[in-house]
Coordinates of C-alpha atoms and ligand atoms in Angstrom, one line a residue:
M309 CA 79.1 164.5 -62.3
N310 CA 80.2 162.8 -59.1
R311 CA 79.2 159.2 -59.5
I312 CA 80.6 158.1 -56.2
L313 CA 79.8 157.1 -52.8
E314 CA 76.2 157.8 -52.4
P315 CA 76.5 157.5 -48.6
I316 CA 75.0 154.3 -47.3
A317 CA 73.4 156.2 -44.5
P318 CA 72.4 159.9 -44.6
P319 CA 74.9 162.4 -43.3
A320 CA 74.9 164.4 -40.1
P321 CA 75.3 161.9 -37.3
R322 CA 72.9 162.0 -34.4
L323 CA 75.8 161.1 -32.0
S324 CA 79.1 163.0 -31.6
W325 CA 81.9 161.3 -33.5
D326 CA 83.5 160.4 -30.1
D327 CA 80.3 158.8 -28.8
L328 CA 80.0 156.9 -32.1
A329 CA 83.6 155.7 -31.8
S330 CA 82.8 154.4 -28.2
E331 CA 79.7 152.6 -29.5
L332 CA 81.6 151.0 -32.3
R333 CA 84.5 149.9 -30.1
A334 CA 82.0 148.3 -27.7
A335 CA 80.3 146.3 -30.5
V336 CA 83.4 144.8 -32.3
G337 CA 86.1 142.4 -31.4
A338 CA 89.6 143.2 -30.3
D339 CA 91.1 142.6 -33.8
T340 CA 88.9 145.3 -35.3
R341 CA 90.5 148.7 -35.2
I342 CA 88.4 151.8 -34.7
A343 CA 90.3 155.1 -34.9
R344 CA 89.3 158.8 -34.6
E345 CA 90.8 161.4 -37.0
E346 CA 92.8 158.9 -38.9
P347 CA 94.9 160.6 -41.6
L348 CA 93.9 159.4 -45.0
G349 CA 96.6 160.9 -47.3
A350 CA 99.0 158.1 -46.4
R351 CA 96.4 155.6 -47.3
T352 CA 96.1 156.9 -50.9
T353 CA 98.6 156.7 -53.7
L354 CA 98.4 160.4 -54.4
G355 CA 99.2 161.2 -50.8
V356 CA 97.2 164.3 -50.1
G357 CA 94.2 165.2 -47.9
G358 CA 92.9 165.2 -44.4
A359 CA 91.5 162.7 -41.9
A360 CA 88.5 160.4 -41.6
R361 CA 86.4 161.5 -38.7
L362 CA 86.3 157.7 -38.0
L363 CA 88.1 154.8 -39.5
A364 CA 87.0 151.2 -39.0
E365 CA 89.2 148.2 -40.1
P366 CA 86.9 145.2 -39.4
A367 CA 88.6 141.9 -38.9
G368 CA 85.7 140.0 -40.4
V369 CA 82.2 140.1 -41.7
D370 CA 80.4 140.2 -38.4
D371 CA 82.3 143.2 -37.3
L372 CA 81.7 144.9 -40.6
R373 CA 78.0 144.4 -40.3
A374 CA 78.1 145.7 -36.7
V375 CA 79.8 148.8 -38.0
L376 CA 77.3 149.3 -40.7
R377 CA 74.3 148.8 -38.4
I378 CA 75.6 151.3 -35.7
A379 CA 76.7 153.9 -38.3
R380 CA 73.2 153.7 -39.9
Q381 CA 71.4 154.0 -36.6
A382 CA 73.6 157.1 -35.8
G383 CA 72.9 158.6 -39.2
A384 CA 76.6 158.6 -40.2
P385 CA 77.7 157.9 -43.8
L386 CA 79.8 154.8 -44.3
L387 CA 82.4 154.9 -47.1
P388 CA 84.5 151.9 -48.2
L389 CA 88.2 152.7 -49.0
G390 CA 90.3 150.3 -51.0
R391 CA 94.0 151.0 -51.7
G392 CA 93.1 154.7 -52.3
S393 CA 94.5 154.6 -55.8
N394 CA 91.6 156.3 -57.6
L395 CA 90.7 159.1 -55.4
V396 CA 91.6 162.5 -53.9
V397 CA 90.9 163.2 -50.3
A398 CA 90.0 166.9 -49.6
D399 CA 92.2 168.8 -47.1
E400 CA 89.3 169.0 -44.7
G401 CA 89.1 165.2 -44.6
V402 CA 85.9 163.1 -44.7
D403 CA 82.8 163.4 -42.4
A404 CA 82.1 159.7 -42.5
V405 CA 83.0 156.3 -41.0
V406 CA 85.6 155.1 -43.5
V407 CA 85.8 151.3 -43.7
T408 CA 88.9 149.5 -45.1
L409 CA 89.1 145.8 -45.8
N410 CA 92.9 145.7 -45.1
H411 CA 92.7 142.9 -42.5
A412 CA 94.2 139.7 -43.8
S413 CA 90.8 137.9 -43.6
W414 CA 89.7 139.9 -46.7
S415 CA 92.6 138.8 -48.9
E416 CA 91.4 135.4 -49.9
F417 CA 92.7 133.8 -53.1
S418 CA 91.2 130.3 -53.4
P419 CA 91.2 128.5 -56.7
R420 CA 88.3 126.0 -56.9
P421 CA 88.8 122.5 -58.5
D422 CA 87.4 123.9 -61.8
G423 CA 90.0 126.7 -61.7
W424 CA 87.6 129.6 -60.9
V425 CA 89.0 131.7 -58.1
R426 CA 87.4 133.1 -55.0
A427 CA 89.0 136.5 -54.3
G428 CA 88.5 138.6 -51.2
A429 CA 87.6 142.3 -51.8
G430 CA 90.7 143.4 -49.9
L431 CA 93.1 141.3 -52.1
R432 CA 95.5 143.6 -54.0
L433 CA 95.5 143.2 -57.7
K434 CA 99.3 142.8 -57.6
S435 CA 98.8 139.8 -55.3
L436 CA 96.0 138.4 -57.4
C437 CA 98.4 138.4 -60.4
G438 CA 101.3 136.9 -58.4
Q439 CA 99.1 134.1 -57.0
A440 CA 97.6 133.4 -60.4
V441 CA 101.1 132.8 -61.8
K442 CA 101.8 130.3 -59.0
A443 CA 98.5 128.6 -59.6
G444 CA 99.0 128.5 -63.4
L445 CA 95.9 130.5 -64.1
Q446 CA 95.9 132.7 -67.2
G447 CA 93.7 135.6 -67.9
F448 CA 94.4 138.1 -65.1
E449 CA 97.6 139.5 -66.5
F450 CA 96.1 142.8 -67.7
L451 CA 95.5 143.7 -64.1
E452 CA 99.3 143.9 -63.5
G453 CA 100.3 147.4 -62.4
I454 CA 96.9 148.6 -61.4
P455 CA 97.6 149.5 -57.8
G456 CA 94.1 148.8 -56.4
S457 CA 92.2 146.1 -54.5
V458 CA 89.6 143.7 -55.9
G459 CA 86.8 145.7 -54.2
G460 CA 87.9 149.0 -55.5
S461 CA 88.6 147.7 -59.0
L462 CA 85.1 146.1 -59.2
R463 CA 83.6 149.5 -58.1
M464 CA 85.6 151.3 -60.8
N465 CA 85.5 148.5 -63.4
A466 CA 89.2 148.9 -63.6
G467 CA 90.8 147.9 -66.9
A468 CA 94.0 148.0 -68.9
M469 CA 95.5 146.5 -72.1
G470 CA 92.1 145.8 -73.6
G471 CA 90.6 144.0 -70.6
W472 CA 88.2 145.0 -67.7
I473 CA 88.0 143.3 -64.3
W474 CA 84.3 142.6 -65.0
D475 CA 85.3 140.6 -68.1
V476 CA 86.7 138.0 -65.7
T477 CA 84.1 138.3 -62.9
E478 CA 81.2 136.0 -62.7
E479 CA 79.6 137.1 -59.5
V480 CA 80.2 139.4 -56.5
Q481 CA 79.2 139.0 -52.9
V482 CA 77.9 142.3 -51.6
L483 CA 76.9 143.8 -48.2
R484 CA 73.8 145.7 -48.9
P485 CA 72.9 148.9 -47.0
D486 CA 70.3 147.0 -45.0
G487 CA 73.0 144.7 -43.7
E488 CA 72.0 141.7 -45.8
I489 CA 74.6 139.8 -47.8
A490 CA 73.7 138.9 -51.3
V491 CA 75.4 137.3 -54.3
R492 CA 74.9 139.3 -57.5
L493 CA 75.6 138.2 -61.0
R494 CA 77.6 140.4 -63.4
A495 CA 74.4 141.1 -65.5
E496 CA 72.7 142.6 -62.5
M497 CA 75.5 145.1 -61.7
G498 CA 75.1 147.9 -64.2
V499 CA 78.7 147.7 -65.4
D500 CA 80.0 150.3 -67.8
Y501 CA 83.2 152.3 -68.5
R502 CA 84.8 152.9 -65.1
Q503 CA 81.6 152.4 -63.3
C504 CA 79.5 149.7 -61.6
R505 CA 76.1 151.0 -60.5
G506 CA 75.4 147.9 -58.4
L507 CA 78.2 148.9 -56.0
E508 CA 77.1 152.5 -55.4
G509 CA 76.1 152.3 -51.8
A510 CA 77.0 148.7 -51.3
I511 CA 80.2 147.1 -50.2
A512 CA 81.9 144.3 -52.2
L513 CA 83.1 141.5 -49.9
G514 CA 84.5 139.2 -52.5
A515 CA 84.1 137.9 -56.1
L516 CA 84.2 134.8 -58.1
L517 CA 86.8 135.2 -60.9
R518 CA 87.0 133.2 -64.1
P519 CA 90.5 132.6 -65.6
A520 CA 90.8 132.1 -69.3
A521 CA 92.8 128.9 -69.1
Q522 CA 95.4 126.8 -67.3
A523 CA 98.9 127.6 -68.4
E524 CA 102.6 127.4 -67.5
G525 CA 103.3 129.9 -64.8
E526 CA 106.4 131.0 -66.7
A527 CA 104.4 131.9 -69.8
I528 CA 102.0 133.9 -67.7
G529 CA 104.9 135.6 -65.9
R530 CA 106.4 136.6 -69.3
Q531 CA 103.1 138.3 -70.4
I532 CA 103.0 140.1 -67.1
D533 CA 106.5 141.4 -67.7
V534 CA 105.5 142.7 -71.1
Y535 CA 102.6 144.7 -69.5
R536 CA 104.8 145.9 -66.7
R537 CA 107.4 147.3 -69.1
K538 CA 104.7 149.0 -71.1
R539 CA 103.5 150.8 -68.0
Q540 CA 107.0 151.7 -66.9
E541 CA 107.6 153.4 -70.2
S542 CA 104.3 155.3 -70.3
Q543 CA 103.5 156.3 -66.7
P544 CA 105.2 158.6 -64.2
K545 CA 107.0 157.2 -61.2
E546 CA 105.9 159.9 -58.8
R547 CA 102.8 159.5 -56.6
S548 CA 99.5 159.9 -58.4
A549 CA 95.9 158.7 -58.5
G550 CA 96.2 157.3 -62.1
C551 CA 94.3 159.0 -64.9
V552 CA 92.6 162.1 -63.7
F553 CA 90.0 162.7 -66.4
R554 CA 87.8 160.3 -68.3
N555 CA 88.5 159.9 -72.0
P556 CA 85.8 161.8 -73.9
P557 CA 83.9 159.8 -76.5
G558 CA 86.3 159.0 -79.4
G559 CA 89.2 160.9 -77.8
A560 CA 92.0 160.7 -75.3
A561 CA 92.0 163.1 -72.3
G562 CA 95.8 162.9 -72.1
R563 CA 96.2 164.0 -75.8
L564 CA 93.9 167.0 -75.3
I565 CA 95.8 168.1 -72.2
D566 CA 99.2 167.7 -74.0
E567 CA 98.0 169.6 -77.0
A568 CA 96.9 172.4 -74.7
G569 CA 100.5 172.8 -73.7
L570 CA 99.9 171.7 -70.1
K571 CA 102.6 169.1 -69.5
G572 CA 104.6 170.3 -66.6
A573 CA 102.0 172.8 -65.4
R574 CA 102.2 173.2 -61.7
E575 CA 100.2 174.4 -58.7
G576 CA 102.2 174.1 -55.5
D577 CA 103.6 170.6 -55.5
A578 CA 100.9 169.2 -57.8
Q579 CA 102.1 168.9 -61.4
V580 CA 100.7 167.7 -64.7
S581 CA 103.1 164.8 -65.5
A582 CA 105.6 165.4 -68.3
V583 CA 105.4 161.6 -69.0
H584 CA 101.6 161.3 -69.3
A585 CA 99.5 164.4 -69.4
N586 CA 96.4 162.8 -67.9
F587 CA 98.3 162.1 -64.6
I588 CA 98.7 164.7 -61.9
V589 CA 101.7 163.9 -59.7
N590 CA 102.6 164.9 -56.2
L591 CA 106.1 166.3 -56.2
G592 CA 106.3 165.8 -52.4
A593 CA 104.3 168.3 -50.4
A594 CA 101.2 168.8 -52.5
R595 CA 97.9 169.6 -50.8
A596 CA 94.5 168.6 -52.1
A597 CA 93.8 172.3 -52.8
D598 CA 96.8 172.3 -55.2
V599 CA 95.4 169.3 -57.1
F600 CA 92.0 170.9 -57.3
A601 CA 93.5 174.2 -58.6
L602 CA 95.4 172.3 -61.2
M603 CA 92.4 170.3 -62.3
R604 CA 90.4 173.5 -62.7
R605 CA 93.2 175.0 -64.8
V606 CA 93.5 172.0 -67.0
R607 CA 89.7 171.8 -67.6
A608 CA 89.5 175.5 -68.4
T609 CA 92.5 175.5 -70.8
V610 CA 91.3 172.4 -72.6
R611 CA 87.7 173.7 -72.9
E612 CA 89.1 177.0 -74.3
R613 CA 91.4 175.3 -76.8
S614 CA 89.3 172.3 -78.0
G615 CA 85.8 172.9 -76.7
V616 CA 85.8 169.6 -74.8
Q617 CA 84.7 169.6 -71.2
L618 CA 86.8 167.0 -69.3
E619 CA 85.1 165.1 -66.6
P620 CA 87.0 163.6 -63.6
E621 CA 87.7 159.9 -63.6
V622 CA 89.2 160.1 -60.2
L623 CA 86.8 160.4 -57.3
C624 CA 86.7 163.1 -54.7
F625 CA 86.4 160.9 -51.7
G626 CA 83.1 161.4 -49.8
R627 CA 82.6 164.8 -51.5
S628 CA 81.1 166.1 -54.7
W629 CA 83.4 167.5 -57.4
E630 CA 81.0 170.4 -57.8
E631 CA 82.4 171.7 -54.5
F632 CA 85.9 172.0 -56.0
L633 CA 85.8 172.2 -59.8
Ligands
FAD1678 C1 99.9 154.5 -61.1 C2 98.4 154.2 -61.3 C3 98.0 153.5 -62.4 C4 96.7 153.1 -62.6 N1 96.3 152.4 -63.7 C5 95.1 152.1 -63.9 C6 94.7 151.4 -65.0 O1 95.5 151.0 -65.9 N2 93.3 151.1 -65.2 C7 92.4 151.5 -64.3 O2 91.2 151.2 -64.5 N3 92.7 152.2 -63.2 C8 94.0 152.5 -63.0 N4 94.4 153.2 -61.8 C9 93.3 153.7 -60.9 C10 93.0 152.7 -59.8 O3 94.2 151.9 -59.4 C11 91.9 151.7 -60.0 O4 90.7 152.4 -60.3 C12 91.7 150.8 -58.9 O5 90.8 149.7 -59.3 C13 91.1 151.4 -57.6 O6 91.1 150.4 -56.6 P1 91.3 150.9 -55.1 O7 91.2 149.7 -54.2 O8 92.5 151.7 -54.9 O9 90.0 151.7 -54.8 P2 89.9 153.2 -54.1 O10 90.6 154.2 -54.8 O11 90.2 153.0 -52.7 O12 88.3 153.4 -54.2 C14 87.7 153.6 -55.4 C15 86.2 153.6 -55.3 O13 85.9 152.2 -55.0 C16 85.1 152.2 -53.7 N5 85.4 151.0 -53.1 C17 86.6 150.6 -52.6 N6 86.5 149.3 -52.0 C18 85.2 149.0 -52.2 C19 84.5 147.8 -51.8 N7 85.0 146.8 -51.2 N8 83.2 147.8 -52.2 C20 82.6 148.8 -52.8 N9 83.2 149.9 -53.2 C21 84.5 150.0 -52.9 C22 85.5 153.4 -53.0 O14 84.5 153.9 -52.1 C23 85.7 154.4 -54.1 O15 84.4 154.9 -54.5 C24 95.7 153.6 -61.6 C25 96.1 154.3 -60.5 C26 97.4 154.6 -60.3 C27 97.8 155.4 -59.1

């Protein structure tokens, strides 16, 4: 059920986390941050969960490769984290080296003379849309309002308004588990609804994106405004991780949850949104345990009422859903 995060290296590190932190710090430059017990909740849109045993924020590709090599040698799993907008972190946190591409060096947006765009994996989709408007590049508007990064959206094949990120992606640069960097074409990536098998266990570094056309920035901006308004009308304002369950074949998870009378259902500070039943929102002080309890209740009630077994679309970061659902 859990399609995520096959650890790049096997779990159970052979060094203590403190010793691993020391090794990593010795191997990377001063601009690369290595932190122990870094809280992850604040790095996610839902805002729940515990800490990463280790967090690495590499300032460039050499440091990222060094982190990968040392984590592998130590037998510690390495997990990429984007903007944390499609996942739940368990209250116990994550026994892994969590890697984020938040350093400015990962946020490239470079249109080529032919209009195609090189985008860094750490670039926020919001920023991609904004820069595309300025460059007069049409075709990325559907990404407006998805609060993720390019890397996370490629991994999830994020989509909205009838488009998917892989519709506009020609190739992706990946760091493989063996530390080699490769350029992979779309056709090689095993792309499907909310998944990209080619990124299970690999880290996207950047992508080559293909706009549909050159256009007036103003016209592109107007289309973005239309999409933004649609979202504002149909999605809750509170913190969330987006749609919690995958749409079952031919159906809509939100409708099934609504028809089961679950809008507004609550466990602690986690609540099924009254605006969109496939969103669980954090009313302020929710814990991951509340979110998991609510997900269990939603699944059981929908199963009882309509016979459909809902499967999570959000990921349980570094863990398996079987542990919690
Ligand atoms: C309010 C709201 C609205 C949303 N609307 C939509 C929507 O319309 N459509 C949609 O599809 N989604 C939507 N989402 C979900 C989410 O924003 C997308 O899935 C987004 O693409 C996730 O990107 P991220 O950077 O936050 O990834 P994360 O949540 O940080 O990570 C997701 C997965 O990607 C992996 N990952 C992250 N970076 C990399 C990398 N560089 N290389 C390899 N793997 C990586 C992580 O390990 C994890 O497995 C919404 C979420 C919210 C909160």
